[in-house]
Amino acid sequence: MGVAAEAHNVKILGSGTEYIVLGHGFGTDQSVWKHFVPYLVDDYRVVLYDNMGAGTTNPEYFDFERYSTLEGYASDLLAILEELQVESCIFVGHSVSGMVGAIASIARPDLFTKLVMVGASPRYLNDVDYYGGFEQEELNQLFDAMATNYKSWCSGFAPLVVGGDLESVAVQEFSRTLFNMRPDIGLMVSRTIFQSDMRHILNLVSVPCHIIQAEKDMAVPVVISEFLHQNIGAESIVEVIPTEGHLPQLSSPDIVIPVLLEHVHLEIESRRYTCCAGYMWRKQIS
């Protein structure tokens, strides 16, 4: 393992010839994919890694300036692929990693055969003619709560995001990975993500995009999936799944895993018809 791979706790599993790379969202680490990985290892070389700042990474490596923008995370992803000598991969990015994958694919489209975005958003803040889900005052209150008592904030935030009660396994798992983040790093990462605006780069994405969105998600309104679909420059397809919460791969793996597997294997060009009843539609590129 090289420097980047070691710093990001890279693990390579499976025996296939094609690479699939899994990127996680805020407050989690690569363990968020634990229900999905067993379905991939027979057919793919699966690359798992932790975003810098996750509780599993060395906090001394966290550069507050580098990670003040999502480009820092995209550079990390490209460095990992370069060290592993990955020439082409399917990238599955949850939450913020959906946009990280988009940024990386713009810089190096040759490295990505497709992007599968799960609960991704280009902007969380409401704007003129745009519904991101949050007002600035709501985010300020979130940041203040994190700064005041991080542990207490985690206990309240986890069930809201996951969409379950405190006793659910998924909530407990998300609480664990949230607690593991160093509070000042957690605050910095949340500011970077929630204040980001990636709308301007969407038309530059040139690799096919599969957009997976939970029907009820407190962090990402379902209308965001349609916004991505309409504004991404490449061909795209959307599937809205009948689940609740921002981490459906943890809270509803029985529903989400078959959908993810379908989109990992699906070539957008092969689907000729829109499936409205199944919450799926595709975009033709003229």
PDB file of C-alpha atoms in Angstrom:
ATOM      1  CA  MET A   1       0.000   0.000   0.000  1.00  0.00           C
ATOM      2  CA  GLY A   2       1.155   3.520  -0.794  1.00  0.00           C
ATOM      3  CA  VAL A   3       0.934   6.597   1.390  1.00  0.00           C
ATOM      4  CA  ALA A   4      -2.588   7.589   0.320  1.00  0.00           C
ATOM      5  CA  ALA A   5      -3.935   4.053   0.576  1.00  0.00           C
ATOM      6  CA  GLU A   6      -2.488   3.626   4.054  1.00  0.00           C
ATOM      7  CA  ALA A   7      -3.794   6.990   5.269  1.00  0.00           C
ATOM      8  CA  HIS A   8      -7.299   6.150   4.072  1.00  0.00           C
ATOM      9  CA  ASN A   9      -7.321   2.563   5.402  1.00  0.00           C
ATOM     10  CA  VAL A  10      -7.800   1.113   1.933  1.00  0.00           C
ATOM     11  CA  LYS A  11      -8.984  -2.487   1.735  1.00  0.00           C
ATOM     12  CA  ILE A  12      -9.212  -4.498  -1.483  1.00  0.00           C
ATOM     13  CA  LEU A  13     -11.530  -7.483  -1.460  1.00  0.00           C
ATOM     14  CA  GLY A  14     -12.807  -9.893  -4.085  1.00  0.00           C
ATOM     15  CA  SER A  15     -11.446 -11.740  -7.076  1.00  0.00           C
ATOM     16  CA  GLY A  16     -12.999 -10.078 -10.115  1.00  0.00           C
ATOM     17  CA  THR A  17     -11.117  -8.209 -12.819  1.00  0.00           C
ATOM     18  CA  GLU A  18     -13.315  -5.076 -12.773  1.00  0.00           C
ATOM     19  CA  TYR A  19     -12.920  -2.585  -9.945  1.00  0.00           C
ATOM     20  CA  ILE A  20     -15.792  -1.150  -7.925  1.00  0.00           C
ATOM     21  CA  VAL A  21     -14.908   1.624  -5.459  1.00  0.00           C
ATOM     22  CA  LEU A  22     -17.189   2.478  -2.526  1.00  0.00           C
ATOM     23  CA  GLY A  23     -17.176   5.976  -0.983  1.00  0.00           C
ATOM     24  CA  HIS A  24     -19.033   6.782   2.254  1.00  0.00           C
ATOM     25  CA  GLY A  25     -20.814   9.886   3.549  1.00  0.00           C
ATOM     26  CA  PHE A  26     -20.454  12.255   6.493  1.00  0.00           C
ATOM     27  CA  GLY A  27     -20.210  10.705   9.929  1.00  0.00           C
ATOM     28  CA  THR A  28     -19.643   7.182   8.680  1.00  0.00           C
ATOM     29  CA  ASP A  29     -16.709   5.127   7.425  1.00  0.00           C
ATOM     30  CA  GLN A  30     -16.258   2.205   5.047  1.00  0.00           C
ATOM     31  CA  SER A  31     -18.197  -0.067   7.421  1.00  0.00           C
ATOM     32  CA  VAL A  32     -21.405   1.539   6.120  1.00  0.00           C
ATOM     33  CA  TRP A  33     -21.079  -0.822   3.129  1.00  0.00           C
ATOM     34  CA  LYS A  34     -20.875  -4.030   5.199  1.00  0.00           C
ATOM     35  CA  HIS A  35     -24.209  -5.394   3.937  1.00  0.00           C
ATOM     36  CA  PHE A  36     -23.373  -4.640   0.300  1.00  0.00           C
ATOM     37  CA  VAL A  37     -19.808  -5.936  -0.012  1.00  0.00           C
ATOM     38  CA  PRO A  38     -20.625  -9.681   0.255  1.00  0.00           C
ATOM     39  CA  TYR A  39     -22.713  -9.378  -2.916  1.00  0.00           C
ATOM     40  CA  LEU A  40     -19.796  -7.895  -4.869  1.00  0.00           C
ATOM     41  CA  VAL A  41     -16.706  -9.913  -3.982  1.00  0.00           C
ATOM     42  CA  ASP A  42     -17.382 -12.809  -6.363  1.00  0.00           C
ATOM     43  CA  ASP A  43     -17.535 -10.575  -9.417  1.00  0.00           C
ATOM     44  CA  TYR A  44     -15.453  -7.485  -8.603  1.00  0.00           C
ATOM     45  CA  ARG A  45     -12.309  -6.200  -7.025  1.00  0.00           C
ATOM     46  CA  VAL A  46     -13.907  -4.100  -4.283  1.00  0.00           C
ATOM     47  CA  VAL A  47     -12.007  -1.044  -3.025  1.00  0.00           C
ATOM     48  CA  LEU A  48     -13.062   0.338   0.354  1.00  0.00           C
ATOM     49  CA  TYR A  49     -11.572   3.462   1.879  1.00  0.00           C
ATOM     50  CA  ASP A  50     -12.229   6.034   4.594  1.00  0.00           C
ATOM     51  CA  ASN A  51     -12.597   9.731   3.860  1.00  0.00           C
ATOM     52  CA  MET A  52     -10.053  11.793   5.757  1.00  0.00           C
ATOM     53  CA  GLY A  53     -11.634  12.974   8.995  1.00  0.00           C
ATOM     54  CA  ALA A  54     -13.565   9.772   9.622  1.00  0.00           C
ATOM     55  CA  GLY A  55     -13.011   8.425  13.116  1.00  0.00           C
ATOM     56  CA  THR A  56     -10.973   5.554  11.690  1.00  0.00           C
ATOM     57  CA  THR A  57      -8.382   7.898  10.155  1.00  0.00           C
ATOM     58  CA  ASN A  58      -5.475   9.592  11.904  1.00  0.00           C
ATOM     59  CA  PRO A  59      -6.686  13.091  12.878  1.00  0.00           C
ATOM     60  CA  GLU A  60      -3.123  14.372  12.537  1.00  0.00           C
ATOM     61  CA  TYR A  61      -3.476  13.896   8.772  1.00  0.00           C
ATOM     62  CA  PHE A  62      -6.529  16.148   8.576  1.00  0.00           C
ATOM     63  CA  ASP A  63      -5.614  19.384   6.788  1.00  0.00           C
ATOM     64  CA  PHE A  64      -8.270  21.977   7.627  1.00  0.00           C
ATOM     65  CA  GLU A  65      -7.451  24.053   4.553  1.00  0.00           C
ATOM     66  CA  ARG A  66      -7.416  21.103   2.134  1.00  0.00           C
ATOM     67  CA  TYR A  67     -10.764  19.834   3.348  1.00  0.00           C
ATOM     68  CA  SER A  68     -12.483  23.200   3.330  1.00  0.00           C
ATOM     69  CA  THR A  69     -13.749  22.221  -0.142  1.00  0.00           C
ATOM     70  CA  LEU A  70     -14.940  18.956  -1.662  1.00  0.00           C
ATOM     71  CA  GLU A  71     -12.091  19.126  -4.162  1.00  0.00           C
ATOM     72  CA  GLY A  72      -9.749  17.980  -1.379  1.00  0.00           C
ATOM     73  CA  TYR A  73     -11.678  14.738  -1.036  1.00  0.00           C
ATOM     74  CA  ALA A  74     -11.802  14.268  -4.809  1.00  0.00           C
ATOM     75  CA  SER A  75      -8.007  14.661  -4.963  1.00  0.00           C
ATOM     76  CA  ASP A  76      -7.702  11.964  -2.289  1.00  0.00           C
ATOM     77  CA  LEU A  77      -9.862   9.596  -4.342  1.00  0.00           C
ATOM     78  CA  LEU A  78      -7.746  10.156  -7.450  1.00  0.00           C
ATOM     79  CA  ALA A  79      -4.547   9.639  -5.430  1.00  0.00           C
ATOM     80  CA  ILE A  80      -5.872   6.311  -4.141  1.00  0.00           C
ATOM     81  CA  LEU A  81      -6.798   5.126  -7.643  1.00  0.00           C
ATOM     82  CA  GLU A  82      -3.373   6.171  -8.933  1.00  0.00           C
ATOM     83  CA  GLU A  83      -1.535   4.299  -6.172  1.00  0.00           C
ATOM     84  CA  LEU A  84      -3.610   1.185  -6.775  1.00  0.00           C
ATOM     85  CA  GLN A  85      -3.024   1.524 -10.538  1.00  0.00           C
ATOM     86  CA  VAL A  86      -6.754   1.348 -11.179  1.00  0.00           C
ATOM     87  CA  GLU A  87      -7.342   2.179 -14.830  1.00  0.00           C
ATOM     88  CA  SER A  88     -11.132   2.025 -14.744  1.00  0.00           C
ATOM     89  CA  CYS A  89     -13.798   1.548 -12.070  1.00  0.00           C
ATOM     90  CA  ILE A  90     -17.438   1.812 -11.119  1.00  0.00           C
ATOM     91  CA  PHE A  91     -17.706   4.353  -8.319  1.00  0.00           C
ATOM     92  CA  VAL A  92     -20.522   4.094  -5.778  1.00  0.00           C
ATOM     93  CA  GLY A  93     -20.696   7.247  -3.665  1.00  0.00           C
ATOM     94  CA  HIS A  94     -23.026   7.744  -0.731  1.00  0.00           C
ATOM     95  CA  SER A  95     -24.103  11.271   0.255  1.00  0.00           C
ATOM     96  CA  VAL A  96     -21.163  13.684  -0.067  1.00  0.00           C
ATOM     97  CA  SER A  97     -19.127  11.033  -1.873  1.00  0.00           C
ATOM     98  CA  GLY A  98     -21.601  11.223  -4.730  1.00  0.00           C
ATOM     99  CA  MET A  99     -20.402  14.761  -5.429  1.00  0.00           C
ATOM    100  CA  VAL A 100     -16.796  13.804  -4.668  1.00  0.00           C
ATOM    101  CA  GLY A 101     -17.047  11.146  -7.367  1.00  0.00           C
ATOM    102  CA  ALA A 102     -18.539  13.672  -9.778  1.00  0.00           C
ATOM    103  CA  ILE A 103     -15.667  16.112  -9.211  1.00  0.00           C
ATOM    104  CA  ALA A 104     -13.082  13.341  -9.624  1.00  0.00           C
ATOM    105  CA  SER A 105     -14.761  12.119 -12.811  1.00  0.00           C
ATOM    106  CA  ILE A 106     -14.573  15.579 -14.352  1.00  0.00           C
ATOM    107  CA  ALA A 107     -10.817  15.663 -13.743  1.00  0.00           C
ATOM    108  CA  ARG A 108     -10.269  12.066 -14.923  1.00  0.00           C
ATOM    109  CA  PRO A 109     -13.275  10.713 -16.865  1.00  0.00           C
ATOM    110  CA  ASP A 110     -11.134   7.864 -18.172  1.00  0.00           C
ATOM    111  CA  LEU A 111     -11.005   6.336 -14.673  1.00  0.00           C
ATOM    112  CA  PHE A 112     -14.770   5.953 -14.269  1.00  0.00           C
ATOM    113  CA  THR A 113     -17.152   3.803 -16.303  1.00  0.00           C
ATOM    114  CA  LYS A 114     -20.128   5.016 -14.259  1.00  0.00           C
ATOM    115  CA  LEU A 115     -21.092   6.813 -11.071  1.00  0.00           C
ATOM    116  CA  VAL A 116     -23.738   5.400  -8.758  1.00  0.00           C
ATOM    117  CA  MET A 117     -24.902   8.167  -6.427  1.00  0.00           C
ATOM    118  CA  VAL A 118     -26.829   7.251  -3.273  1.00  0.00           C
ATOM    119  CA  GLY A 119     -28.521  10.166  -1.480  1.00  0.00           C
ATOM    120  CA  ALA A 120     -26.289  12.722  -3.173  1.00  0.00           C
ATOM    121  CA  SER A 121     -26.947  16.462  -3.268  1.00  0.00           C
ATOM    122  CA  PRO A 122     -25.159  19.298  -5.069  1.00  0.00           C
ATOM    123  CA  ARG A 123     -26.406  21.878  -2.542  1.00  0.00           C
ATOM    124  CA  TYR A 124     -28.162  21.501   0.820  1.00  0.00           C
ATOM    125  CA  LEU A 125     -29.179  25.142   1.195  1.00  0.00           C
ATOM    126  CA  ASN A 126     -32.384  26.506  -0.266  1.00  0.00           C
ATOM    127  CA  ASP A 127     -31.907  29.121  -2.974  1.00  0.00           C
ATOM    128  CA  VAL A 128     -33.999  31.029  -5.488  1.00  0.00           C
ATOM    129  CA  ASP A 129     -35.941  28.412  -7.482  1.00  0.00           C
ATOM    130  CA  TYR A 130     -34.025  25.647  -5.706  1.00  0.00           C
ATOM    131  CA  TYR A 131     -35.066  23.495  -2.756  1.00  0.00           C
ATOM    132  CA  GLY A 132     -32.068  21.976  -1.018  1.00  0.00           C
ATOM    133  CA  GLY A 133     -33.867  21.242   2.237  1.00  0.00           C
ATOM    134  CA  PHE A 134     -32.233  23.676   4.688  1.00  0.00           C
ATOM    135  CA  GLU A 135     -32.313  27.373   5.490  1.00  0.00           C
ATOM    136  CA  GLN A 136     -29.065  29.030   6.607  1.00  0.00           C
ATOM    137  CA  GLU A 137     -30.463  29.611  10.103  1.00  0.00           C
ATOM    138  CA  GLU A 138     -31.126  25.880  10.475  1.00  0.00           C
ATOM    139  CA  LEU A 139     -27.542  25.077   9.520  1.00  0.00           C
ATOM    140  CA  ASN A 140     -26.216  27.734  11.910  1.00  0.00           C
ATOM    141  CA  GLN A 141     -28.168  26.090  14.722  1.00  0.00           C
ATOM    142  CA  LEU A 142     -26.748  22.708  13.728  1.00  0.00           C
ATOM    143  CA  PHE A 143     -23.180  24.037  13.758  1.00  0.00           C
ATOM    144  CA  ASP A 144     -23.746  25.770  17.123  1.00  0.00           C
ATOM    145  CA  ALA A 145     -25.073  22.549  18.646  1.00  0.00           C
ATOM    146  CA  MET A 146     -22.058  20.610  17.385  1.00  0.00           C
ATOM    147  CA  ALA A 147     -19.659  23.211  18.808  1.00  0.00           C
ATOM    148  CA  THR A 148     -21.441  23.388  22.163  1.00  0.00           C
ATOM    149  CA  ASN A 149     -21.785  19.695  22.978  1.00  0.00           C
ATOM    150  CA  TYR A 150     -20.728  17.356  20.203  1.00  0.00           C
ATOM    151  CA  LYS A 151     -21.648  14.117  21.982  1.00  0.00           C
ATOM    152  CA  SER A 152     -25.116  15.356  22.830  1.00  0.00           C
ATOM    153  CA  TRP A 153     -25.592  16.548  19.273  1.00  0.00           C
ATOM    154  CA  CYS A 154     -24.624  13.126  17.933  1.00  0.00           C
ATOM    155  CA  SER A 155     -27.258  11.430  20.092  1.00  0.00           C
ATOM    156  CA  GLY A 156     -29.995  13.622  18.636  1.00  0.00           C
ATOM    157  CA  PHE A 157     -28.713  13.784  15.071  1.00  0.00           C
ATOM    158  CA  ALA A 158     -28.281  10.049  14.452  1.00  0.00           C
ATOM    159  CA  PRO A 159     -31.947   8.983  14.740  1.00  0.00           C
ATOM    160  CA  LEU A 160     -33.065  11.994  12.681  1.00  0.00           C
ATOM    161  CA  VAL A 161     -30.748  11.103   9.831  1.00  0.00           C
ATOM    162  CA  VAL A 162     -31.227   7.347   9.914  1.00  0.00           C
ATOM    163  CA  GLY A 163     -34.977   7.613  10.426  1.00  0.00           C
ATOM    164  CA  GLY A 164     -35.347   5.198  13.314  1.00  0.00           C
ATOM    165  CA  ASP A 165     -35.506   5.056  17.084  1.00  0.00           C
ATOM    166  CA  LEU A 166     -32.490   5.012  19.381  1.00  0.00           C
ATOM    167  CA  GLU A 167     -32.687   1.251  19.785  1.00  0.00           C
ATOM    168  CA  SER A 168     -32.358   0.389  16.094  1.00  0.00           C
ATOM    169  CA  VAL A 169     -29.120  -1.244  14.993  1.00  0.00           C
ATOM    170  CA  ALA A 170     -28.668   1.269  12.167  1.00  0.00           C
ATOM    171  CA  VAL A 171     -29.006   4.255  14.519  1.00  0.00           C
ATOM    172  CA  GLN A 172     -26.552   2.706  16.963  1.00  0.00           C
ATOM    173  CA  GLU A 173     -24.083   2.042  14.159  1.00  0.00           C
ATOM    174  CA  PHE A 174     -24.302   5.610  12.845  1.00  0.00           C
ATOM    175  CA  SER A 175     -24.020   6.977  16.377  1.00  0.00           C
ATOM    176  CA  ARG A 176     -20.837   4.940  16.854  1.00  0.00           C
ATOM    177  CA  THR A 177     -19.121   6.287  13.754  1.00  0.00           C
ATOM    178  CA  LEU A 178     -20.276   9.853  14.521  1.00  0.00           C
ATOM    179  CA  PHE A 179     -18.912   9.618  18.068  1.00  0.00           C
ATOM    180  CA  ASN A 180     -15.580   8.399  16.675  1.00  0.00           C
ATOM    181  CA  MET A 181     -14.950  11.654  14.812  1.00  0.00           C
ATOM    182  CA  ARG A 182     -12.905  14.280  16.620  1.00  0.00           C
ATOM    183  CA  PRO A 183     -15.415  17.054  17.397  1.00  0.00           C
ATOM    184  CA  ASP A 184     -13.513  19.911  15.748  1.00  0.00           C
ATOM    185  CA  ILE A 185     -13.002  17.797  12.630  1.00  0.00           C
ATOM    186  CA  GLY A 186     -16.645  16.744  12.621  1.00  0.00           C
ATOM    187  CA  LEU A 187     -17.698  20.389  12.749  1.00  0.00           C
ATOM    188  CA  MET A 188     -15.312  21.348   9.962  1.00  0.00           C
ATOM    189  CA  VAL A 189     -16.448  18.491   7.720  1.00  0.00           C
ATOM    190  CA  SER A 190     -20.114  19.294   8.280  1.00  0.00           C
ATOM    191  CA  ARG A 191     -19.519  22.963   7.407  1.00  0.00           C
ATOM    192  CA  THR A 192     -17.691  21.992   4.212  1.00  0.00           C
ATOM    193  CA  ILE A 193     -20.477  19.653   3.131  1.00  0.00           C
ATOM    194  CA  PHE A 194     -23.559  21.636   4.108  1.00  0.00           C
ATOM    195  CA  GLN A 195     -22.202  24.943   2.764  1.00  0.00           C
ATOM    196  CA  SER A 196     -21.006  23.462  -0.527  1.00  0.00           C
ATOM    197  CA  ASP A 197     -22.601  24.268  -3.880  1.00  0.00           C
ATOM    198  CA  MET A 198     -21.714  21.927  -6.726  1.00  0.00           C
ATOM    199  CA  ARG A 199     -24.551  22.833  -9.052  1.00  0.00           C
ATOM    200  CA  HIS A 200     -22.181  24.571 -11.453  1.00  0.00           C
ATOM    201  CA  ILE A 201     -20.139  21.440 -12.143  1.00  0.00           C
ATOM    202  CA  LEU A 202     -22.978  19.037 -12.933  1.00  0.00           C
ATOM    203  CA  ASN A 203     -23.044  19.805 -16.658  1.00  0.00           C
ATOM    204  CA  LEU A 204     -19.332  18.934 -16.839  1.00  0.00           C
ATOM    205  CA  VAL A 205     -19.903  15.319 -15.769  1.00  0.00           C
ATOM    206  CA  SER A 206     -19.413  13.110 -18.828  1.00  0.00           C
ATOM    207  CA  VAL A 207     -19.742   9.577 -17.436  1.00  0.00           C
ATOM    208  CA  PRO A 208     -23.126   7.826 -16.983  1.00  0.00           C
ATOM    209  CA  CYS A 209     -24.780   8.508 -13.624  1.00  0.00           C
ATOM    210  CA  HIS A 210     -27.176   6.289 -11.692  1.00  0.00           C
ATOM    211  CA  ILE A 211     -29.030   8.329  -9.064  1.00  0.00           C
ATOM    212  CA  ILE A 212     -30.505   6.368  -6.140  1.00  0.00           C
ATOM    213  CA  GLN A 213     -32.660   8.299  -3.693  1.00  0.00           C
ATOM    214  CA  ALA A 214     -34.700   7.347  -0.627  1.00  0.00           C
ATOM    215  CA  GLU A 215     -38.335   8.412  -0.823  1.00  0.00           C
ATOM    216  CA  LYS A 216     -38.073  10.051   2.610  1.00  0.00           C
ATOM    217  CA  ASP A 217     -34.724  11.568   3.535  1.00  0.00           C
ATOM    218  CA  MET A 218     -34.404  14.459   5.999  1.00  0.00           C
ATOM    219  CA  ALA A 219     -31.000  15.447   4.578  1.00  0.00           C
ATOM    220  CA  VAL A 220     -31.797  15.256   0.855  1.00  0.00           C
ATOM    221  CA  PRO A 221     -35.310  15.989  -0.442  1.00  0.00           C
ATOM    222  CA  VAL A 222     -36.493  13.615  -3.148  1.00  0.00           C
ATOM    223  CA  VAL A 223     -36.729  16.513  -5.640  1.00  0.00           C
ATOM    224  CA  ILE A 224     -32.921  16.667  -5.619  1.00  0.00           C
ATOM    225  CA  SER A 225     -32.770  13.428  -7.587  1.00  0.00           C
ATOM    226  CA  GLU A 226     -34.773  15.069 -10.380  1.00  0.00           C
ATOM    227  CA  PHE A 227     -32.522  18.155 -10.229  1.00  0.00           C
ATOM    228  CA  LEU A 228     -29.440  15.973 -10.652  1.00  0.00           C
ATOM    229  CA  HIS A 229     -31.121  14.049 -13.444  1.00  0.00           C
ATOM    230  CA  GLN A 230     -31.945  17.220 -15.369  1.00  0.00           C
ATOM    231  CA  ASN A 231     -28.599  18.984 -14.858  1.00  0.00           C
ATOM    232  CA  ILE A 232     -25.930  16.285 -15.102  1.00  0.00           C
ATOM    233  CA  GLY A 233     -24.214  16.535 -18.461  1.00  0.00           C
ATOM    234  CA  ALA A 234     -24.021  12.795 -19.077  1.00  0.00           C
ATOM    235  CA  GLU A 235     -26.770  10.247 -19.498  1.00  0.00           C
ATOM    236  CA  SER A 236     -28.464   9.578 -16.187  1.00  0.00           C
ATOM    237  CA  ILE A 237     -31.126   7.405 -14.653  1.00  0.00           C
ATOM    238  CA  VAL A 238     -32.994   7.844 -11.373  1.00  0.00           C
ATOM    239  CA  GLU A 239     -34.551   5.345  -9.018  1.00  0.00           C
ATOM    240  CA  VAL A 240     -36.450   6.486  -5.955  1.00  0.00           C
ATOM    241  CA  ILE A 241     -36.618   3.659  -3.440  1.00  0.00           C
ATOM    242  CA  PRO A 242     -39.444   3.168  -0.906  1.00  0.00           C
ATOM    243  CA  THR A 243     -37.271   3.677   2.171  1.00  0.00           C
ATOM    244  CA  GLU A 244     -36.902   6.265   4.912  1.00  0.00           C
ATOM    245  CA  GLY A 245     -33.631   7.805   6.079  1.00  0.00           C
ATOM    246  CA  HIS A 246     -30.339   9.018   4.676  1.00  0.00           C
ATOM    247  CA  LEU A 247     -28.459   5.741   5.191  1.00  0.00           C
ATOM    248  CA  PRO A 248     -30.724   3.162   3.543  1.00  0.00           C
ATOM    249  CA  GLN A 249     -27.819   0.773   2.956  1.00  0.00           C
ATOM    250  CA  LEU A 250     -27.698   0.418   6.764  1.00  0.00           C
ATOM    251  CA  SER A 251     -31.363   0.771   7.704  1.00  0.00           C
ATOM    252  CA  SER A 252     -33.017  -1.034   4.762  1.00  0.00           C
ATOM    253  CA  PRO A 253     -30.387  -3.284   3.146  1.00  0.00           C
ATOM    254  CA  ASP A 254     -32.981  -5.806   1.986  1.00  0.00           C
ATOM    255  CA  ILE A 255     -34.552  -3.122  -0.223  1.00  0.00           C
ATOM    256  CA  VAL A 256     -31.452  -1.186  -1.211  1.00  0.00           C
ATOM    257  CA  ILE A 257     -28.970  -3.926  -2.069  1.00  0.00           C
ATOM    258  CA  PRO A 258     -30.997  -5.371  -4.986  1.00  0.00           C
ATOM    259  CA  VAL A 259     -31.410  -1.836  -6.378  1.00  0.00           C
ATOM    260  CA  LEU A 260     -27.704  -1.104  -6.062  1.00  0.00           C
ATOM    261  CA  LEU A 261     -26.794  -4.399  -7.724  1.00  0.00           C
ATOM    262  CA  GLU A 262     -29.171  -3.702 -10.587  1.00  0.00           C
ATOM    263  CA  HIS A 263     -27.586  -0.315 -11.235  1.00  0.00           C
ATOM    264  CA  VAL A 264     -24.044  -1.636 -10.887  1.00  0.00           C
ATOM    265  CA  HIS A 265     -24.826  -4.083 -13.704  1.00  0.00           C
ATOM    266  CA  LEU A 266     -27.219  -1.895 -15.727  1.00  0.00           C
ATOM    267  CA  GLU A 267     -26.065  -0.041 -18.804  1.00  0.00           C
ATOM    268  CA  ILE A 268     -28.306   3.011 -19.205  1.00  0.00           C
ATOM    269  CA  GLU A 269     -28.374   2.644 -22.984  1.00  0.00           C
ATOM    270  CA  SER A 270     -30.013  -0.782 -22.641  1.00  0.00           C
ATOM    271  CA  ARG A 271     -33.116   0.626 -20.943  1.00  0.00           C
ATOM    272  CA  ARG A 272     -35.390   2.041 -23.644  1.00  0.00           C
ATOM    273  CA  TYR A 273     -38.443   2.886 -21.608  1.00  0.00           C
ATOM    274  CA  THR A 274     -39.264   5.006 -18.606  1.00  0.00           C
ATOM    275  CA  CYS A 275     -40.745   3.141 -15.653  1.00  0.00           C
ATOM    276  CA  CYS A 276     -42.878   5.706 -13.859  1.00  0.00           C
ATOM    277  CA  ALA A 277     -44.633   3.221 -11.578  1.00  0.00           C
ATOM    278  CA  GLY A 278     -41.284   2.054 -10.281  1.00  0.00           C
ATOM    279  CA  TYR A 279     -40.022   5.589  -9.712  1.00  0.00           C
ATOM    280  CA  MET A 280     -37.436   5.156 -12.437  1.00  0.00           C
ATOM    281  CA  TRP A 281     -36.777   7.365 -15.414  1.00  0.00           C
ATOM    282  CA  ARG A 282     -33.895   8.044 -17.749  1.00  0.00           C
ATOM    283  CA  LYS A 283     -32.566  10.953 -19.738  1.00  0.00           C
ATOM    284  CA  GLN A 284     -31.718  10.799 -23.417  1.00  0.00           C
ATOM    285  CA  ILE A 285     -28.668  12.789 -24.522  1.00  0.00           C
ATOM    286  CA  SER A 286     -29.100  14.237 -28.007  1.00  0.00           C
TER     287      SER A 286
END
